[in-house]
Amino acid sequence: MLWTLLACAFTLLLGYLNKARCAAAPFDGAGRSTIFDSVKDSDVCYSDIQFLWLGRDIDLHVFPYLSGGITPDGVLTGGAVEYPVLSGVFMWLGALGAGDDAVFLRNSALLLAPFALLTAYLLVRLAGRAALLWAAGPPLVLYAFHNWELPVVCTAVAAVYVVATMTRYSLRTRGVIAAVLLGIGFCLKLYPGIFVLPLLLYVLVGEPAPGENPRAARPFDVRGAFAVAGAAIGTVVAVNLPFALAGYEGWRASITFQQLRQADITTNSIWYWGLRPLFGTAADSESTFQDVVSVASPVLVLAAFALAAWLGWRRYLLNGWYPWIGVSGAMLCGFLLLHKVHSPQYTLWLIPFLVLLEVPWGLIAGYLLADAAIGIGVFRYFYALGSGRSAQVMENVVQFGVWGRAALLVVFFFMFVWAKERGPLGVRGRVVFAAEREPAPARF
């Protein structure tokens, strides 16, 4: 465990030094590094953290959401930011005492790093040495301080840890605690909220006692399922309500911003690279394309969620254990594949599932390669476009990343639901998979 944490600390240092290449004196009157615009794409050191020093009143130390709003064309004003409220609070905290974007980046890195280390610790406890994929993998170098992802990843992993290891408490109690953590994660970056459904189903069907046949009949815990849902919803309301009451327009602007965001060249999605060319270059083609995506994307994402939950139920009927971790991972794959925005740092969301679930390391290596093609190639592509150079080679690299990543997300979607769990979690999995080989009893 110590070596994993040390590796994680070293990786975080590399990640910070990479981003800090864009943040150095001299600074202009607003505290922006004068080299930022000239090197952020060519040197692949861009970060949203440094970029958002300006444009959201962060440099003015305005507490977010209490003022400001959004214009009809999607431009945020005043203290409004585009992220859920707890991420906005982290942005504000990182700016305390900062007078330029370099100090803001440094403060933010110091604020975020402990969450990466805690995630590494939890993953070691859950899955053993496989946690090095998180602690020492390329994504942490590329994205640790690209945006404010580390706290939200930590909440999702902590929810798994509570359910899997705190077995001295009842499953209902563990489920409620995990639901609170997922609710907090929703208030950071939304995506952990989708894991409440598989967690709810896991609590509903229950888990076998030690030594019990997992396929033995167990009564449904309907109250426990409602408690999980109530805990998650209550947490989200409790966190958001003060902001909504104190500055509704500023709070609502973050939601409106995401609704108005379009699937364009900056979103790295299959929608832009796969569907947009089919609409041609007519005057109204762009608006028609965006209208189609605004409907098709959420519909297909919800369909993917339903399919993942159903496949998990199929496995429950087979072995008496609902694979809520695998279903959660599959739902995330569906979201990453079909949402109109797929920012490079979202890879940090997926890595814990590649740690927790037994999927072939060759596929993981393939995904990391495709991810690097996006995480590095897209900025070199922007640099080529902006400098007037030929962008064909870098466009090919980006497309390799987009489609390689998309293909592997489809594979992981189905693989996660049926995968065993790694490390200490796998001890339970061996019991479950032994049960799968037995004839299935009738369930009513």
GROMACS .gro file of C-alpha atoms in nm:
model
  444
    1MET     CA    1   0.000   0.000   0.000
    2LEU     CA    2   0.280   0.244   0.089
    3TRP     CA    3   0.442   0.201  -0.252
    4THR     CA    4   0.111   0.263  -0.426
    5LEU     CA    5   0.058   0.586  -0.233
    6LEU     CA    6   0.415   0.698  -0.304
    7ALA     CA    7   0.365   0.620  -0.671
    8CYS     CA    8   0.044   0.820  -0.667
    9ALA     CA    9   0.217   1.117  -0.505
   10PHE     CA   10   0.493   1.108  -0.766
   11THR     CA   11   0.239   1.084  -1.049
   12LEU     CA   12   0.051   1.383  -0.909
   13LEU     CA   13   0.376   1.580  -0.900
   14LEU     CA   14   0.436   1.498  -1.266
   15GLY     CA   15   0.079   1.598  -1.345
   16TYR     CA   16   0.121   1.933  -1.174
   17LEU     CA   17   0.458   2.005  -1.336
   18ASN     CA   18   0.305   1.930  -1.674
   19LYS     CA   19   0.023   2.181  -1.628
   20ALA     CA   20   0.250   2.437  -1.459
   21ARG     CA   21   0.446   2.475  -1.783
   22CYS     CA   22   0.156   2.695  -1.899
   23ALA     CA   23   0.151   2.903  -1.580
   24ALA     CA   24   0.452   3.124  -1.525
   25ALA     CA   25   0.554   3.487  -1.500
   26PRO     CA   26   0.517   3.740  -1.646
   27PHE     CA   27   0.146   3.804  -1.594
   28ASP     CA   28  -0.086   4.058  -1.750
   29GLY     CA   29  -0.304   4.299  -1.553
   30ALA     CA   30  -0.568   4.032  -1.489
   31GLY     CA   31  -0.316   3.782  -1.352
   32ARG     CA   32  -0.308   3.569  -1.667
   33SER     CA   33   0.024   3.412  -1.762
   34THR     CA   34   0.127   3.581  -2.085
   35ILE     CA   35   0.258   3.251  -2.226
   36PHE     CA   36  -0.070   3.064  -2.173
   37ASP     CA   37  -0.233   3.132  -2.509
   38SER     CA   38   0.086   3.072  -2.705
   39VAL     CA   39   0.184   2.735  -2.553
   40LYS     CA   40  -0.134   2.576  -2.411
   41ASP     CA   41  -0.199   2.369  -2.725
   42SER     CA   42   0.149   2.332  -2.873
   43ASP     CA   43   0.300   2.215  -2.542
   44VAL     CA   44  -0.011   2.021  -2.431
   45CYS     CA   45  -0.019   2.192  -2.092
   46TYR     CA   46  -0.371   2.338  -2.111
   47SER     CA   47  -0.596   2.301  -1.808
   48ASP     CA   48  -0.950   2.416  -1.743
   49ILE     CA   49  -0.830   2.522  -1.399
   50GLN     CA   50  -0.590   2.780  -1.536
   51PHE     CA   51  -0.824   2.881  -1.820
   52LEU     CA   52  -1.115   2.953  -1.586
   53TRP     CA   53  -0.911   3.189  -1.373
   54LEU     CA   54  -1.075   3.449  -1.596
   55GLY     CA   55  -1.434   3.472  -1.713
   56ARG     CA   56  -1.614   3.343  -1.402
   57ASP     CA   57  -1.514   3.618  -1.153
   58ILE     CA   58  -1.284   3.367  -0.985
   59ASP     CA   59  -0.999   3.617  -1.012
   60LEU     CA   60  -1.222   3.865  -0.825
   61HIS     CA   61  -1.283   3.609  -0.547
   62VAL     CA   62  -1.660   3.624  -0.595
   63PHE     CA   63  -1.838   3.339  -0.417
   64PRO     CA   64  -2.006   3.136  -0.694
   65TYR     CA   65  -2.375   3.115  -0.782
   66LEU     CA   66  -2.494   3.395  -0.553
   67SER     CA   67  -2.479   3.645  -0.836
   68GLY     CA   68  -2.464   3.638  -1.213
   69GLY     CA   69  -2.658   3.431  -1.463
   70ILE     CA   70  -2.645   3.329  -1.827
   71THR     CA   71  -2.726   3.512  -2.149
   72PRO     CA   72  -2.964   3.365  -2.411
   73ASP     CA   73  -2.666   3.256  -2.619
   74GLY     CA   74  -2.507   3.065  -2.330
   75VAL     CA   75  -2.248   3.308  -2.194
   76LEU     CA   76  -2.210   3.295  -1.816
   77THR     CA   77  -2.198   3.624  -1.629
   78GLY     CA   78  -2.105   3.737  -1.280
   79GLY     CA   79  -2.032   3.459  -1.032
   80ALA     CA   80  -2.205   3.184  -1.228
   81VAL     CA   81  -1.998   2.877  -1.321
   82GLU     CA   82  -2.087   2.577  -1.535
   83TYR     CA   83  -2.036   2.305  -1.274
   84PRO     CA   84  -2.250   2.173  -0.987
   85VAL     CA   85  -2.227   2.368  -0.665
   86LEU     CA   86  -1.956   2.176  -0.478
   87SER     CA   87  -1.716   2.202  -0.771
   88GLY     CA   88  -1.786   2.575  -0.771
   89VAL     CA   89  -1.692   2.589  -0.404
   90PHE     CA   90  -1.363   2.410  -0.479
   91MET     CA   91  -1.294   2.668  -0.750
   92TRP     CA   92  -1.353   2.949  -0.502
   93LEU     CA   93  -1.135   2.786  -0.236
   94GLY     CA   94  -0.850   2.743  -0.481
   95ALA     CA   95  -0.860   3.112  -0.562
   96LEU     CA   96  -0.827   3.227  -0.201
   97GLY     CA   97  -0.505   3.422  -0.169
   98ALA     CA   98  -0.431   3.392  -0.541
   99GLY     CA   99  -0.354   3.695  -0.752
  100ASP     CA  100  -0.267   3.514  -1.074
  101ASP     CA  101  -0.346   3.192  -1.258
  102ALA     CA  102  -0.022   3.022  -1.154
  103VAL     CA  103  -0.101   3.052  -0.784
  104PHE     CA  104  -0.460   2.949  -0.856
  105LEU     CA  105  -0.335   2.634  -1.032
  106ARG     CA  106  -0.094   2.558  -0.746
  107ASN     CA  107  -0.357   2.611  -0.475
  108SER     CA  108  -0.609   2.402  -0.665
  109ALA     CA  109  -0.357   2.120  -0.706
  110LEU     CA  110  -0.284   2.120  -0.332
  111LEU     CA  111  -0.658   2.116  -0.265
  112LEU     CA  112  -0.731   1.831  -0.506
  113ALA     CA  113  -0.429   1.602  -0.454
  114PRO     CA  114  -0.544   1.449  -0.123
  115PHE     CA  115  -0.854   1.313  -0.298
  116ALA     CA  116  -0.637   1.126  -0.549
  117LEU     CA  117  -0.430   0.979  -0.266
  118LEU     CA  118  -0.742   0.875  -0.074
  119THR     CA  119  -0.881   0.715  -0.390
  120ALA     CA  120  -0.556   0.521  -0.431
  121TYR     CA  121  -0.577   0.403  -0.069
  122LEU     CA  122  -0.937   0.286  -0.109
  123LEU     CA  123  -0.862   0.107  -0.437
  124VAL     CA  124  -0.568  -0.077  -0.280
  125ARG     CA  125  -0.797  -0.196  -0.001
  126LEU     CA  126  -1.057  -0.306  -0.253
  127ALA     CA  127  -0.853  -0.451  -0.538
  128GLY     CA  128  -0.491  -0.485  -0.431
  129ARG     CA  129  -0.203  -0.412  -0.669
  130ALA     CA  130  -0.437  -0.332  -0.957
  131ALA     CA  131  -0.476   0.008  -0.788
  132LEU     CA  132  -0.145   0.105  -0.951
  133LEU     CA  133  -0.346   0.161  -1.269
  134TRP     CA  134  -0.499   0.459  -1.092
  135ALA     CA  135  -0.195   0.564  -0.890
  136ALA     CA  136   0.070   0.547  -1.163
  137GLY     CA  137  -0.124   0.542  -1.488
  138PRO     CA  138  -0.092   0.801  -1.767
  139PRO     CA  139  -0.444   0.944  -1.710
  140LEU     CA  140  -0.348   1.082  -1.369
  141VAL     CA  141  -0.051   1.263  -1.525
  142LEU     CA  142  -0.266   1.404  -1.804
  143TYR     CA  143  -0.581   1.494  -1.613
  144ALA     CA  144  -0.523   1.512  -1.236
  145PHE     CA  145  -0.519   1.891  -1.253
  146HIS     CA  146  -0.695   1.942  -1.584
  147ASN     CA  147  -1.029   2.003  -1.413
  148TRP     CA  148  -1.190   1.940  -1.074
  149GLU     CA  149  -1.242   1.562  -1.116
  150LEU     CA  150  -1.050   1.414  -0.823
  151PRO     CA  151  -1.305   1.482  -0.545
  152VAL     CA  152  -1.593   1.331  -0.743
  153VAL     CA  153  -1.397   1.017  -0.831
  154CYS     CA  154  -1.315   0.981  -0.464
  155THR     CA  155  -1.682   0.993  -0.361
  156ALA     CA  156  -1.773   0.720  -0.610
  157VAL     CA  157  -1.492   0.490  -0.496
  158ALA     CA  158  -1.573   0.561  -0.131
  159ALA     CA  159  -1.932   0.451  -0.192
  160VAL     CA  160  -1.807   0.117  -0.324
  161TYR     CA  161  -1.571   0.087  -0.028
  162VAL     CA  162  -1.850   0.143   0.224
  163VAL     CA  163  -2.075  -0.123   0.073
  164ALA     CA  164  -1.800  -0.378   0.017
  165THR     CA  165  -1.599  -0.353   0.339
  166MET     CA  166  -1.810  -0.212   0.622
  167THR     CA  167  -1.992  -0.540   0.664
  168ARG     CA  168  -2.035  -0.502   1.040
  169TYR     CA  169  -2.325  -0.276   0.946
  170SER     CA  170  -2.643  -0.393   0.777
  171LEU     CA  171  -2.666  -0.371   0.400
  172ARG     CA  172  -2.939  -0.109   0.433
  173THR     CA  173  -2.715   0.109   0.650
  174ARG     CA  174  -2.423   0.070   0.413
  175GLY     CA  175  -2.649   0.146   0.120
  176VAL     CA  176  -2.774   0.466   0.280
  177ILE     CA  177  -2.419   0.584   0.361
  178ALA     CA  178  -2.308   0.504   0.006
  179ALA     CA  179  -2.612   0.688  -0.132
  180VAL     CA  180  -2.514   0.999   0.064
  181LEU     CA  181  -2.164   0.978  -0.086
  182LEU     CA  182  -2.310   0.938  -0.436
  183GLY     CA  183  -2.537   1.235  -0.369
  184ILE     CA  184  -2.233   1.442  -0.274
  185GLY     CA  185  -2.066   1.322  -0.593
  186PHE     CA  186  -2.370   1.437  -0.791
  187CYS     CA  187  -2.319   1.783  -0.642
  188LEU     CA  188  -1.961   1.776  -0.768
  189LYS     CA  189  -1.993   1.646  -1.125
  190LEU     CA  190  -2.333   1.469  -1.160
  191TYR     CA  191  -2.218   1.129  -1.285
  192PRO     CA  192  -2.214   0.939  -0.951
  193GLY     CA  193  -2.587   1.002  -0.933
  194ILE     CA  194  -2.644   0.737  -1.200
  195PHE     CA  195  -2.497   0.474  -0.966
  196VAL     CA  196  -2.785   0.516  -0.721
  197LEU     CA  197  -3.010   0.294  -0.935
  198PRO     CA  198  -2.784  -0.016  -0.929
  199LEU     CA  199  -2.711   0.046  -0.560
  200LEU     CA  200  -3.083   0.064  -0.492
  201LEU     CA  201  -3.139  -0.265  -0.675
  202TYR     CA  202  -2.852  -0.426  -0.484
  203VAL     CA  203  -3.007  -0.328  -0.152
  204LEU     CA  204  -3.349  -0.436  -0.274
  205VAL     CA  205  -3.246  -0.794  -0.352
  206GLY     CA  206  -3.004  -0.820  -0.060
  207GLU     CA  207  -2.683  -1.015  -0.019
  208PRO     CA  208  -2.623  -1.357   0.134
  209ALA     CA  209  -2.493  -1.392   0.487
  210PRO     CA  210  -2.139  -1.538   0.527
  211GLY     CA  211  -2.147  -1.905   0.436
  212GLU     CA  212  -2.497  -1.883   0.290
  213ASN     CA  213  -2.571  -2.001  -0.064
  214PRO     CA  214  -2.605  -1.678  -0.263
  215ARG     CA  215  -2.891  -1.833  -0.458
  216ALA     CA  216  -3.099  -1.898  -0.149
  217ALA     CA  217  -3.428  -1.711  -0.155
  218ARG     CA  218  -3.425  -1.375   0.025
  219PRO     CA  219  -3.712  -1.132   0.076
  220PHE     CA  220  -3.688  -0.801  -0.109
  221ASP     CA  221  -3.593  -0.507   0.114
  222VAL     CA  222  -3.832  -0.249  -0.031
  223ARG     CA  223  -3.786  -0.012   0.260
  224GLY     CA  224  -3.411  -0.030   0.221
  225ALA     CA  225  -3.438   0.054  -0.149
  226PHE     CA  226  -3.655   0.356  -0.071
  227ALA     CA  227  -3.409   0.460   0.200
  228VAL     CA  228  -3.123   0.455  -0.052
  229ALA     CA  229  -3.321   0.667  -0.297
  230GLY     CA  230  -3.429   0.905  -0.021
  231ALA     CA  231  -3.076   0.945   0.113
  232ALA     CA  232  -2.938   1.032  -0.231
  233ILE     CA  233  -3.219   1.274  -0.316
  234GLY     CA  234  -3.212   1.430   0.030
  235THR     CA  235  -2.837   1.489   0.007
  236VAL     CA  236  -2.868   1.659  -0.332
  237VAL     CA  237  -3.151   1.881  -0.210
  238ALA     CA  238  -2.974   1.970   0.115
  239VAL     CA  239  -2.656   2.073  -0.069
  240ASN     CA  240  -2.825   2.265  -0.351
  241LEU     CA  241  -3.111   2.434  -0.169
  242PRO     CA  242  -2.904   2.704   0.006
  243PHE     CA  243  -2.749   2.807  -0.325
  244ALA     CA  244  -3.082   2.805  -0.507
  245LEU     CA  245  -3.243   3.020  -0.238
  246ALA     CA  246  -2.953   3.262  -0.209
  247GLY     CA  247  -2.905   3.316  -0.584
  248TYR     CA  248  -3.147   3.123  -0.803
  249GLU     CA  249  -3.037   3.276  -1.135
  250GLY     CA  250  -2.670   3.205  -1.069
  251TRP     CA  251  -2.748   2.853  -0.949
  252ARG     CA  252  -2.978   2.778  -1.243
  253ALA     CA  253  -2.723   2.910  -1.492
  254SER     CA  254  -2.499   2.605  -1.444
  255ILE     CA  255  -2.782   2.377  -1.554
  256THR     CA  256  -2.880   2.598  -1.846
  257PHE     CA  257  -2.518   2.615  -1.963
  258GLN     CA  258  -2.496   2.236  -1.994
  259GLN     CA  259  -2.833   2.220  -2.169
  260LEU     CA  260  -2.719   2.478  -2.426
  261ARG     CA  261  -2.375   2.326  -2.484
  262GLN     CA  262  -2.338   2.194  -2.836
  263ALA     CA  263  -2.165   1.891  -2.982
  264ASP     CA  264  -1.883   2.075  -3.155
  265ILE     CA  265  -1.516   2.020  -3.230
  266THR     CA  266  -1.423   2.071  -2.863
  267THR     CA  267  -1.645   1.790  -2.727
  268ASN     CA  268  -1.454   1.485  -2.861
  269SER     CA  269  -1.780   1.293  -2.908
  270ILE     CA  270  -1.895   1.040  -3.165
  271TRP     CA  271  -2.177   1.281  -3.246
  272TYR     CA  272  -1.946   1.545  -3.389
  273TRP     CA  273  -1.703   1.310  -3.562
  274GLY     CA  274  -1.958   1.052  -3.675
  275LEU     CA  275  -2.293   1.221  -3.728
  276ARG     CA  276  -2.208   1.583  -3.813
  277PRO     CA  277  -2.056   1.507  -4.158
  278LEU     CA  278  -2.386   1.345  -4.264
  279PHE     CA  279  -2.566   1.681  -4.238
  280GLY     CA  280  -2.357   1.851  -4.503
  281THR     CA  281  -2.270   2.219  -4.528
  282ALA     CA  282  -2.608   2.380  -4.598
  283ALA     CA  283  -2.693   2.700  -4.410
  284ASP     CA  284  -2.927   2.527  -4.167
  285SER     CA  285  -2.730   2.202  -4.134
  286GLU     CA  286  -2.559   2.296  -3.807
  287SER     CA  287  -2.881   2.387  -3.626
  288THR     CA  288  -3.052   2.071  -3.757
  289PHE     CA  289  -2.761   1.860  -3.636
  290GLN     CA  290  -2.768   2.018  -3.290
  291ASP     CA  291  -3.146   1.966  -3.266
  292VAL     CA  292  -3.105   1.596  -3.348
  293VAL     CA  293  -2.827   1.550  -3.093
  294SER     CA  294  -3.021   1.733  -2.821
  295VAL     CA  295  -3.292   1.467  -2.848
  296ALA     CA  296  -3.103   1.155  -2.954
  297SER     CA  297  -2.822   1.181  -2.699
  298PRO     CA  298  -3.032   1.184  -2.378
  299VAL     CA  299  -3.274   0.924  -2.515
  300LEU     CA  300  -2.994   0.682  -2.601
  301VAL     CA  301  -2.814   0.748  -2.272
  302LEU     CA  302  -3.129   0.656  -2.079
  303ALA     CA  303  -3.174   0.348  -2.298
  304ALA     CA  304  -2.817   0.242  -2.216
  305PHE     CA  305  -2.889   0.285  -1.845
  306ALA     CA  306  -3.199   0.067  -1.874
  307LEU     CA  307  -3.010  -0.200  -2.069
  308ALA     CA  308  -2.730  -0.212  -1.811
  309ALA     CA  309  -2.978  -0.243  -1.524
  310TRP     CA  310  -3.165  -0.520  -1.709
  311LEU     CA  311  -2.845  -0.714  -1.783
  312GLY     CA  312  -2.758  -0.686  -1.415
  313TRP     CA  313  -3.099  -0.828  -1.328
  314ARG     CA  314  -3.035  -1.118  -1.562
  315ARG     CA  315  -2.718  -1.195  -1.372
  316TYR     CA  316  -2.902  -1.167  -1.042
  317LEU     CA  317  -3.155  -1.426  -1.159
  318LEU     CA  318  -2.864  -1.651  -1.251
  319ASN     CA  319  -2.661  -1.632  -0.932
  320GLY     CA  320  -2.863  -1.445  -0.670
  321TRP     CA  321  -2.630  -1.145  -0.648
  322TYR     CA  322  -2.694  -0.814  -0.821
  323PRO     CA  323  -2.364  -0.684  -0.970
  324TRP     CA  324  -2.410  -0.320  -0.876
  325ILE     CA  325  -2.044  -0.229  -0.933
  326GLY     CA  326  -2.043  -0.381  -1.280
  327VAL     CA  327  -2.379  -0.227  -1.370
  328SER     CA  328  -2.257   0.112  -1.247
  329GLY     CA  329  -1.951   0.079  -1.470
  330ALA     CA  330  -2.165  -0.023  -1.766
  331MET     CA  331  -2.395   0.275  -1.714
  332LEU     CA  332  -2.093   0.503  -1.708
  333CYS     CA  333  -1.971   0.351  -2.035
  334GLY     CA  334  -2.310   0.422  -2.190
  335PHE     CA  335  -2.295   0.781  -2.070
  336LEU     CA  336  -1.940   0.839  -2.194
  337LEU     CA  337  -2.021   0.688  -2.532
  338LEU     CA  338  -2.353   0.861  -2.601
  339HIS     CA  339  -2.339   1.195  -2.421
  340LYS     CA  340  -2.280   1.493  -2.649
  341VAL     CA  341  -1.967   1.590  -2.453
  342HIS     CA  342  -1.675   1.356  -2.380
  343SER     CA  343  -1.401   1.566  -2.228
  344PRO     CA  344  -1.061   1.392  -2.203
  345GLN     CA  345  -1.051   1.406  -1.822
  346TYR     CA  346  -1.361   1.186  -1.800
  347THR     CA  347  -1.119   0.895  -1.829
  348LEU     CA  348  -1.051   0.944  -1.459
  349TRP     CA  349  -1.414   0.846  -1.396
  350LEU     CA  350  -1.364   0.513  -1.573
  351ILE     CA  351  -1.026   0.407  -1.434
  352PRO     CA  352  -1.161   0.285  -1.093
  353PHE     CA  353  -1.390   0.039  -1.271
  354LEU     CA  354  -1.095  -0.094  -1.470
  355VAL     CA  355  -0.922  -0.142  -1.135
  356LEU     CA  356  -1.216  -0.303  -0.954
  357LEU     CA  357  -1.336  -0.537  -1.228
  358GLU     CA  358  -1.144  -0.815  -1.401
  359VAL     CA  359  -1.117  -0.709  -1.762
  360PRO     CA  360  -0.822  -0.809  -1.982
  361TRP     CA  361  -0.517  -0.589  -1.940
  362GLY     CA  362  -0.471  -0.583  -2.316
  363LEU     CA  363  -0.805  -0.406  -2.356
  364ILE     CA  364  -0.711  -0.163  -2.081
  365ALA     CA  365  -0.384  -0.085  -2.260
  366GLY     CA  366  -0.578  -0.029  -2.581
  367TYR     CA  367  -0.810   0.214  -2.405
  368LEU     CA  368  -0.521   0.406  -2.254
  369LEU     CA  369  -0.362   0.433  -2.599
  370ALA     CA  370  -0.684   0.567  -2.752
  371ASP     CA  371  -0.725   0.802  -2.458
  372ALA     CA  372  -0.373   0.939  -2.503
  373ALA     CA  373  -0.451   1.001  -2.869
  374ILE     CA  374  -0.733   1.227  -2.752
  375GLY     CA  375  -0.566   1.374  -2.445
  376ILE     CA  376  -0.254   1.474  -2.637
  377GLY     CA  377  -0.363   1.471  -2.999
  378VAL     CA  378  -0.661   1.702  -2.965
  379PHE     CA  379  -0.446   1.989  -2.839
  380ARG     CA  380  -0.188   1.939  -3.111
  381TYR     CA  381  -0.479   1.935  -3.355
  382PHE     CA  382  -0.605   2.268  -3.222
  383TYR     CA  383  -0.251   2.405  -3.246
  384ALA     CA  384  -0.223   2.299  -3.610
  385LEU     CA  385  -0.559   2.457  -3.693
  386GLY     CA  386  -0.472   2.780  -3.514
  387SER     CA  387  -0.125   2.812  -3.666
  388GLY     CA  388  -0.235   2.752  -4.024
  389ARG     CA  389  -0.036   2.429  -4.056
  390SER     CA  390  -0.163   2.107  -4.204
  391ALA     CA  391  -0.386   1.939  -3.947
  392GLN     CA  392  -0.452   1.614  -4.133
  393VAL     CA  393  -0.213   1.394  -3.936
  394MET     CA  394  -0.336   1.519  -3.600
  395GLU     CA  395  -0.698   1.488  -3.713
  396ASN     CA  396  -0.629   1.122  -3.790
  397VAL     CA  397  -0.480   1.079  -3.443
  398VAL     CA  398  -0.786   1.237  -3.285
  399GLN     CA  399  -1.022   1.020  -3.487
  400PHE     CA  400  -0.826   0.711  -3.387
  401GLY     CA  401  -0.875   0.814  -3.026
  402VAL     CA  402  -1.245   0.890  -3.066
  403TRP     CA  403  -1.334   0.567  -3.242
  404GLY     CA  404  -1.091   0.344  -3.054
  405ARG     CA  405  -1.227   0.472  -2.726
  406ALA     CA  406  -1.586   0.435  -2.846
  407ALA     CA  407  -1.536   0.073  -2.957
  408LEU     CA  408  -1.380  -0.024  -2.626
  409LEU     CA  409  -1.657   0.149  -2.429
  410VAL     CA  410  -1.904  -0.080  -2.607
  411VAL     CA  411  -1.692  -0.383  -2.514
  412PHE     CA  412  -1.658  -0.268  -2.152
  413PHE     CA  413  -2.032  -0.200  -2.130
  414PHE     CA  414  -2.115  -0.569  -2.167
  415MET     CA  415  -1.799  -0.700  -2.004
  416PHE     CA  416  -1.843  -0.503  -1.681
  417VAL     CA  417  -2.181  -0.654  -1.600
  418TRP     CA  418  -2.044  -1.008  -1.609
  419ALA     CA  419  -1.692  -0.942  -1.481
  420LYS     CA  420  -1.548  -1.082  -1.161
  421GLU     CA  421  -1.409  -0.839  -0.909
  422ARG     CA  422  -1.036  -0.807  -0.850
  423GLY     CA  423  -0.832  -0.859  -0.536
  424PRO     CA  424  -1.007  -0.889  -0.199
  425LEU     CA  425  -1.341  -0.821  -0.366
  426GLY     CA  426  -1.284  -1.128  -0.582
  427VAL     CA  427  -1.314  -1.360  -0.282
  428ARG     CA  428  -1.685  -1.290  -0.280
  429GLY     CA  429  -1.692  -1.322  -0.657
  430ARG     CA  430  -1.562  -1.679  -0.647
  431VAL     CA  431  -1.865  -1.779  -0.443
  432VAL     CA  432  -2.097  -1.607  -0.687
  433PHE     CA  433  -1.941  -1.758  -0.996
  434ALA     CA  434  -1.950  -2.104  -0.837
  435ALA     CA  435  -2.324  -2.054  -0.792
  436GLU     CA  436  -2.360  -1.962  -1.160
  437ARG     CA  437  -2.246  -2.309  -1.258
  438GLU     CA  438  -2.530  -2.471  -1.064
  439PRO     CA  439  -2.876  -2.523  -1.214
  440ALA     CA  440  -3.091  -2.214  -1.166
  441PRO     CA  441  -3.381  -2.254  -0.923
  442ALA     CA  442  -3.720  -2.108  -1.007
  443ARG     CA  443  -3.776  -1.753  -0.879
  444PHE     CA  444  -4.113  -1.603  -0.814
   0.00000   0.00000   0.00000
